[in-house]
GROMACS .gro file of C-alpha atoms in nm:
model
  212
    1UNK     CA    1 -15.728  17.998   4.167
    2UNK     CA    2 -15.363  17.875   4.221
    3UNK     CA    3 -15.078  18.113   4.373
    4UNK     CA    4 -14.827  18.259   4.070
    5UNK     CA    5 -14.634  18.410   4.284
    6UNK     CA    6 -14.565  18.433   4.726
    7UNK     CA    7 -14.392  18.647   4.961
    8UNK     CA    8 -14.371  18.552   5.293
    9UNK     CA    9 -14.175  18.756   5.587
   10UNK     CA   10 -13.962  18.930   5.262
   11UNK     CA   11 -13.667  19.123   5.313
   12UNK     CA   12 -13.434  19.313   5.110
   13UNK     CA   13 -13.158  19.544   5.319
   14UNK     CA   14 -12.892  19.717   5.140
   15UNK     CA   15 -12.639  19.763   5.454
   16UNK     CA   16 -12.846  20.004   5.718
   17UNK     CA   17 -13.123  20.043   5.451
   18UNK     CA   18 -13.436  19.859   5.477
   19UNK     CA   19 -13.619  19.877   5.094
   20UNK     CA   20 -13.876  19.583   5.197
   21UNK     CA   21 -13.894  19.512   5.558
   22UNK     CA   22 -14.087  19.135   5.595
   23UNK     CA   23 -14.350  19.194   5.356
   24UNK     CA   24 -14.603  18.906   5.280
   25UNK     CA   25 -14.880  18.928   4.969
   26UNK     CA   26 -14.979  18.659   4.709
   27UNK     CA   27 -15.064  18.734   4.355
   28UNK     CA   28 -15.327  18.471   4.187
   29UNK     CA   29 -15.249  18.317   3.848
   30UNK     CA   30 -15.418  18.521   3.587
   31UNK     CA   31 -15.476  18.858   3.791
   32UNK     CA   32 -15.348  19.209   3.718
   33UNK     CA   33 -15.244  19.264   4.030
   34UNK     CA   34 -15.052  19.643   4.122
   35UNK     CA   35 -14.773  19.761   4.358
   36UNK     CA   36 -14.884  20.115   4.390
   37UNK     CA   37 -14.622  20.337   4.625
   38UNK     CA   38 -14.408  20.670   4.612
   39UNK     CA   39 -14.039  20.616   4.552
   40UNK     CA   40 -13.841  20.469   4.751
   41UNK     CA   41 -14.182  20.265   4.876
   42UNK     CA   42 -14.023  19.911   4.820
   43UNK     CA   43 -14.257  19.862   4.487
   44UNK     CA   44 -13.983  19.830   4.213
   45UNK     CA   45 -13.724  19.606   4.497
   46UNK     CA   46 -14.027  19.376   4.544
   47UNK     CA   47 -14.046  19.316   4.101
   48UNK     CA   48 -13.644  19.314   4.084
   49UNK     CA   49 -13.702  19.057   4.346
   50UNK     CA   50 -13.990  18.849   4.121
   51UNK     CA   51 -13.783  18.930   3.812
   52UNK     CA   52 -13.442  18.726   3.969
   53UNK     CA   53 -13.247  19.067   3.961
   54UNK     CA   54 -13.208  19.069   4.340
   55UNK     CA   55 -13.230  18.815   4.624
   56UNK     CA   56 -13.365  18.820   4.913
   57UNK     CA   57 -13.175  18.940   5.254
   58UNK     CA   58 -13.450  18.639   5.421
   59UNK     CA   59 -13.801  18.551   5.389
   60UNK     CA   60 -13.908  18.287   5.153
   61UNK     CA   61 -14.036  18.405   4.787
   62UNK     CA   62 -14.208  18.138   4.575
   63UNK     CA   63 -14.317  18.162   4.177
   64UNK     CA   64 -14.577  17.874   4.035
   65UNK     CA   65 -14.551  17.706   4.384
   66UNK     CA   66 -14.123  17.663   4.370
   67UNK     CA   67 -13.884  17.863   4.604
   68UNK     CA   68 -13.731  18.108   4.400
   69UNK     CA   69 -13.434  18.195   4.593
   70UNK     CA   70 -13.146  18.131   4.358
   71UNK     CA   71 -13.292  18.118   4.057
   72UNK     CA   72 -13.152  18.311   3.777
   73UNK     CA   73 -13.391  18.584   3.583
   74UNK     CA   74 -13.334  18.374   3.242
   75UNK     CA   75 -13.456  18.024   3.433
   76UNK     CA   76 -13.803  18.197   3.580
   77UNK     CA   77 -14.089  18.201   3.367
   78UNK     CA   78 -14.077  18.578   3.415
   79UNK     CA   79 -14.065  18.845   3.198
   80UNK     CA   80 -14.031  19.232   3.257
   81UNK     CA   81 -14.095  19.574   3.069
   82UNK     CA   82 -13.929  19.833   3.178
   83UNK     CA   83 -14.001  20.229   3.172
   84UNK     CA   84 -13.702  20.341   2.911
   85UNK     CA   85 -13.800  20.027   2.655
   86UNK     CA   86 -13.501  19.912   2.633
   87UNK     CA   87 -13.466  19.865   2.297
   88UNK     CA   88 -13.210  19.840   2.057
   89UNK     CA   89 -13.147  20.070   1.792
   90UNK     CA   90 -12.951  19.894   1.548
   91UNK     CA   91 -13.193  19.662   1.524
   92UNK     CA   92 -13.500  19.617   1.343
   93UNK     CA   93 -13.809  19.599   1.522
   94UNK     CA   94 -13.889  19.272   1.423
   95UNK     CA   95 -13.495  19.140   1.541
   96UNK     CA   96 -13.597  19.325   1.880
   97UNK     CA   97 -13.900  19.108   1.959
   98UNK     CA   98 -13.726  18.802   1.867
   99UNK     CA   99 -13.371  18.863   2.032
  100UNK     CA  100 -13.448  18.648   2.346
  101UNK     CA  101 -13.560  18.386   2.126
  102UNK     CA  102 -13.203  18.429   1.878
  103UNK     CA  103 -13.061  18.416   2.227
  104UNK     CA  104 -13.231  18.086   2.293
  105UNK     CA  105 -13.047  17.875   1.984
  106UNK     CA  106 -13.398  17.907   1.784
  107UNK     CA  107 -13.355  17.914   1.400
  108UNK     CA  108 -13.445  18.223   1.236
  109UNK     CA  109 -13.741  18.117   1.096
  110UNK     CA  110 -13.934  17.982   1.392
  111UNK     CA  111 -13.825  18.299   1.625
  112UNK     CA  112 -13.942  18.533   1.325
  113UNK     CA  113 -14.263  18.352   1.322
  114UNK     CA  114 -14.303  18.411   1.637
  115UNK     CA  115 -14.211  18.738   1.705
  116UNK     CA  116 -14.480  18.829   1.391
  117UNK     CA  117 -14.734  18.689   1.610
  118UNK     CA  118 -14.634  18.898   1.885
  119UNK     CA  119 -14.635  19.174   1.716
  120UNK     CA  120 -15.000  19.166   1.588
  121UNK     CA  121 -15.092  19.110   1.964
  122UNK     CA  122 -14.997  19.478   2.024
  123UNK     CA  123 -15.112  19.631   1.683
  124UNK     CA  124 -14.780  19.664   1.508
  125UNK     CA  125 -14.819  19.394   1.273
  126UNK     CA  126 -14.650  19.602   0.947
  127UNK     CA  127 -14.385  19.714   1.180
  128UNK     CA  128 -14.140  19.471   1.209
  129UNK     CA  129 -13.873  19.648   0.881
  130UNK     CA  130 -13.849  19.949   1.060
  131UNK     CA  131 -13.580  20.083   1.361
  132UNK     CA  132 -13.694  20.205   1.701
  133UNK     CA  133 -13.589  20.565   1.575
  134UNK     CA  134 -13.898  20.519   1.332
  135UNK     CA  135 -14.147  20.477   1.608
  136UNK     CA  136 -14.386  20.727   1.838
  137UNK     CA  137 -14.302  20.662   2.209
  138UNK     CA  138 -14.646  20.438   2.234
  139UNK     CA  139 -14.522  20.210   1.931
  140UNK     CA  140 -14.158  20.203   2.099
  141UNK     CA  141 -14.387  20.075   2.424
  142UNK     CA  142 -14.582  19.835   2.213
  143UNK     CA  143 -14.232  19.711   2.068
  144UNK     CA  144 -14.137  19.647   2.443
  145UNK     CA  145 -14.468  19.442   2.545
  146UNK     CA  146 -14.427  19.244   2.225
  147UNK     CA  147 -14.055  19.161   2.278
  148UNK     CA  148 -14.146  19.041   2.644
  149UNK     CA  149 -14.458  18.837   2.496
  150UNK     CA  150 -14.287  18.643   2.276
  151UNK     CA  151 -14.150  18.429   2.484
  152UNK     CA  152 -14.463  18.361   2.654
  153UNK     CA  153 -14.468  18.377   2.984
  154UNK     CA  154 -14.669  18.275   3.272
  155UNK     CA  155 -14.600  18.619   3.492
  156UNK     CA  156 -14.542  18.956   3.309
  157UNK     CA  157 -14.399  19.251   3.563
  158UNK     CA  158 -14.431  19.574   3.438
  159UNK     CA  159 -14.190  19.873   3.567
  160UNK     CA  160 -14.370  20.194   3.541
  161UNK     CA  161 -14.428  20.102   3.173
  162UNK     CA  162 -14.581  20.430   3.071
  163UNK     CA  163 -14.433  20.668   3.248
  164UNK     CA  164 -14.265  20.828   2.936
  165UNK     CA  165 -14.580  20.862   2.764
  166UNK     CA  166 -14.801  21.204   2.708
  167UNK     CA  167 -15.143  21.167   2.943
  168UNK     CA  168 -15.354  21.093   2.657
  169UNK     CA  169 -15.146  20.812   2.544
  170UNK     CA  170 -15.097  20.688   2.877
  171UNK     CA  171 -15.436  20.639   2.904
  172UNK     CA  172 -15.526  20.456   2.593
  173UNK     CA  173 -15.254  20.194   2.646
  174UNK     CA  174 -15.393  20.176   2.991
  175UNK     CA  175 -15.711  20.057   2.792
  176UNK     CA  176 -15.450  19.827   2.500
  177UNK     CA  177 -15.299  19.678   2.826
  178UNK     CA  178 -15.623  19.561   3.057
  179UNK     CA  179 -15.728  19.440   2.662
  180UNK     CA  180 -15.401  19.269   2.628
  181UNK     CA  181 -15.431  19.116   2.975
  182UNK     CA  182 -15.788  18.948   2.931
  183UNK     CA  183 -15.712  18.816   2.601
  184UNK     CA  184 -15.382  18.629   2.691
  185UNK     CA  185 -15.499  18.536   3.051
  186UNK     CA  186 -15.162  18.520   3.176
  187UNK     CA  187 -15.085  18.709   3.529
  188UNK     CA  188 -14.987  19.098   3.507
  189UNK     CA  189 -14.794  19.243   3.800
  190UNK     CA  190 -14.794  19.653   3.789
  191UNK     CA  191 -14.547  19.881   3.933
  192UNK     CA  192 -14.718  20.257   3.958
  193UNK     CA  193 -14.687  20.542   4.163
  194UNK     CA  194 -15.022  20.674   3.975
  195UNK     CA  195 -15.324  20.598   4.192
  196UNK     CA  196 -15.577  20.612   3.880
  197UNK     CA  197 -15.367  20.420   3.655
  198UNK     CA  198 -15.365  20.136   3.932
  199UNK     CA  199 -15.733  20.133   3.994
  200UNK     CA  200 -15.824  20.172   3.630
  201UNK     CA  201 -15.678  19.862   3.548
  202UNK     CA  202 -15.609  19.616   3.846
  203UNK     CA  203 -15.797  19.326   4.007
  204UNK     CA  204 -15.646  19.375   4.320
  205UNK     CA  205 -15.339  19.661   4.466
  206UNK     CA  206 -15.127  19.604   4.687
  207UNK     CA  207 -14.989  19.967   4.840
  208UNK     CA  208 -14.614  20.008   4.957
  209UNK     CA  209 -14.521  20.260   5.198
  210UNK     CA  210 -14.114  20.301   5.361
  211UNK     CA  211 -14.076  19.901   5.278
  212UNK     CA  212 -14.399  19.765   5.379
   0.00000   0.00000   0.00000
């Protein structure tokens, strides 16, 4: 199995502050693979870093084989869903799945398409008409997965996803996502502070503690 994505000797300091302090792990193409950690562990730094938020103070951090050091979020084959959605509410649902594609030049039609087919991936497919204010806070979540699907991509981080969610929901989308994951086959990276969400759904974990 190749390497999607490689820290080596990773380092992220904010002045005095060491958040990841020369931390090497490899996540295989195709795995779910968790960062499982209290706050302040270095879990979330480590996906900012994957996700092209942050760079780097020093080590070497490679995606699909490339150094990544430099490289914008929008030029990584990255995306990320994050805990508050992120939505927007003027906007139907169907115009929030395909915004990164309107954002990409493509014409309406093809993005629309698209973002259809994403959005019978996660179950909403009669959805797409109605606003964000119109949804339960496990549609809102599908909405999110489906607006970061769309695009397609080879690594999918996800930032405490359902941490907003009720227990009982959390734990059937636990269920949708490890579904989700085997069907589309691409690789899943996990940010959790929840030891049984991690080792409900992960092929491997990876657990941060003080930057390590």
């Amino acid at each position: 199995m190749s390497v999607a994505i490689a820290f080596k000797d990773v380092s992220r300091h904010y002045g005095a502050v060491k958040a990841l302090d020369q931390v090497s792990f490899s996540v295989e193409e195709g795995e779910f693979f968790s960062m499982l950690g209290p706050s302040g562990s270095g879990k979330t730094t480590s996906l900012r870093l994957m996700a092209g938020f942050e760079q780097p103070t020093s080590g070497s951090l490679q995606l699909m084989g490339q150094e990544a050091a430099g490289t914008p979020p929008y030029a990584r084959d990255v995306n990320t869903v994050f805990q508050d959605y992120a939505l927007f509410p003027h906007m139907s649902v169907l115009d929030n799945v395909a915004y990164g594609l309107m954002v990409r030049k493509m014409d309406r039609a093809q993005r629309h398409k698209l973002a259809l087919e994403a959005l019978a991936m996660v179950a909403l497919p009669d959805h797409g008409q109605r606003t964000p204010a119109q949804l339960s806070g496990g549609q809102r979540q599908r909405v999110a997965l489906a607006r970061a699907l769309v695009n397609r991509p080879r690594v999918l981080l996800l930032d405490e996803p359902l941490g907003a969610l009720d227990l009982k929901l959390r734990e059937q989308m636990q269920v949708e996502l490890k579904v989700l994951h085997r069907k589309l086959g691409i690789t899943f990276v996990y940010v959790t502070h929840d030891q049984g969400e991690a080792l409900s759904m992960s092929d491997r974990i990876a657990v941060f503690h003080h930057g390590h």
